[in-house]
Amino acid sequence: MTAAVPVPKHWYNAAADLPELYEPYIDPATGRELPADSLTELFAGELVEQELDRDTRLRPIPEEVQARYALWRPTPLLRATALEKAIGTRCKIFYKYEGISPIGSHKANSGVAQAYYSRRDGRKRVFSETGAGQWGSAISMGSSFVGLDAEVFMVGSSYDAKPSRRILMETFGAKVHRSPSPLTEVGRVARKPDENDPGSLGLAIGEAVEAARADREAAYALGSAFNFVCLHQTVIGQELRAQLDAAGLRPDALISCIGGGSSYAGLVFPFLDQVERPGRKLDLVAVESNAVPKVTKGKFAYDHGDSAKLTPLIKMYTLGHEFAAPGIHSGGLRYHGLSGQVSKALHLGLGRAVAYSQLEIFRAATLFARTEGLIPAPEAAHSIAATIELAREHRDEERVLVFCLTGHGFFDLSAYQRYNQGQMDDSDSPSAAIEASLGQLPAVGNPGTSGASEDPFNAWQRWHFGAPRPSASGAVGTDLRGYRVVSERLVREASQGGAGDLLVARDAVITPAAESEARDLGRKLVRGGDR
Ligand SMILES: *Cc1c(COP(=O)(O)O)cnc(C)c1O
């Protein structure tokens, strides 16, 4: 039932319609809002703007990215009639199939966009992490499209268990490191007690961030949770809306699983205006694993995005950054936190969360495979379990239920083998571990010892690395030598302070937009000076 709908030409920024979705990131060293320029160090200027944007409803998708999307978009909307029959429900079950992308999941939607912006920003390399290997595949493919080198830190246990995902990334030209690796301080510390440490996503994030920080020509990329990743995924919901409209259908429930929350955001954000409608409310269902129950058992609080505490504090549903997720077969759902925007929406009552165990989701996946012929990724099987339960609950009503089938399970067959042979353990909520890690949430505004007059970026840098940026003293003109990336915004802000040259570090990356901004403002960018 795939109606021919156009691929969206814009991404939808829900924060423009719902400003309350936006919660500022907090600098752990100062307790104050994180300055934009500390994000520019890691991300292309355009991505930082997307991250912080509360005004622009629709952001145009660059033509080059649109051309890549056209390789697999629009993705099909399919009806699961055989599944409906097997359940014995009058509900109509549809699924939006994102597994059709070249790498087999929705992550491609952001992978091509992040690689494109990083390259255009003048970066030569991108560092990232991957758990199950889905995001690593996406950023590797996106990077190969634009001629960017990609280096991926892959969680050790996945690296050992999933060589096929590693080979896929390497075929795209990426370098894949088993994490924890000897290449970073974060990795070396973790390897001390055990060189074969199985690693974790939090650790791999720490390694990728550290590597990107140390390399002036590099950017960092991540596969979920951040606002710009959620933004890129809104092509899913926009297309779905057009497809349902074309079929004369109105959804009663939208369902997706939540790892960092990007597919859920992409599916439901374009429908937020329909939640409180006359007649039946639109039911938005976020599905998590009962082994990583950040919404159903966690807290809505400021927390770090990684266990190395290299990221700023994000207000979100979290199990605590020290939470060590149990080893379930849904690698993409093992993250301790959740997108700030998705968290806020759920906190406001725009949507609800449910949790399922590992055996429950494999039972649902197997029923889906046998009726519809498609083997889902274990992450997506969470959505199937929730959809089946809704369809049973409302078996006598003609409700329209739509779930996002985020990816196929062809790289997860060993998990299916385990299930088929009756050897799979069920998962449980690790209550004691959750209580312990929730006790480690940071005391916002209190972790550092910085004086009130210190530049927040310096304080943040010092808190992590003990090395402050050089001060402006002794320089002629405005000293920007402490910045490894000179962005358009930085030039604009620095130019407000007066006239004269803008002094930048000898090896700083000056973005093309920054260069033209300086020209427009009549300021000269002068490289040089010792750091
Ligand atoms: C990464 C992943 C997820 C979870 O990530 P979100 O950002 O929450 O969407 C779900 N399904 C698949 C197939 C994935 O690769």
CSV table of C-alpha atoms in Angstrom, one decimal, residues 68 86 134 205 431:
chain,number,residue,atom,x,y,z
A,68,ARG,CA,21.4,10.3,-1.1
A,86,ALA,CA,-2.9,-14.4,13.3
A,134,GLN,CA,24.2,0.0,13.1
A,205,ILE,CA,31.6,7.5,23.3
A,431,SER,CA,16.8,-2.9,40.4
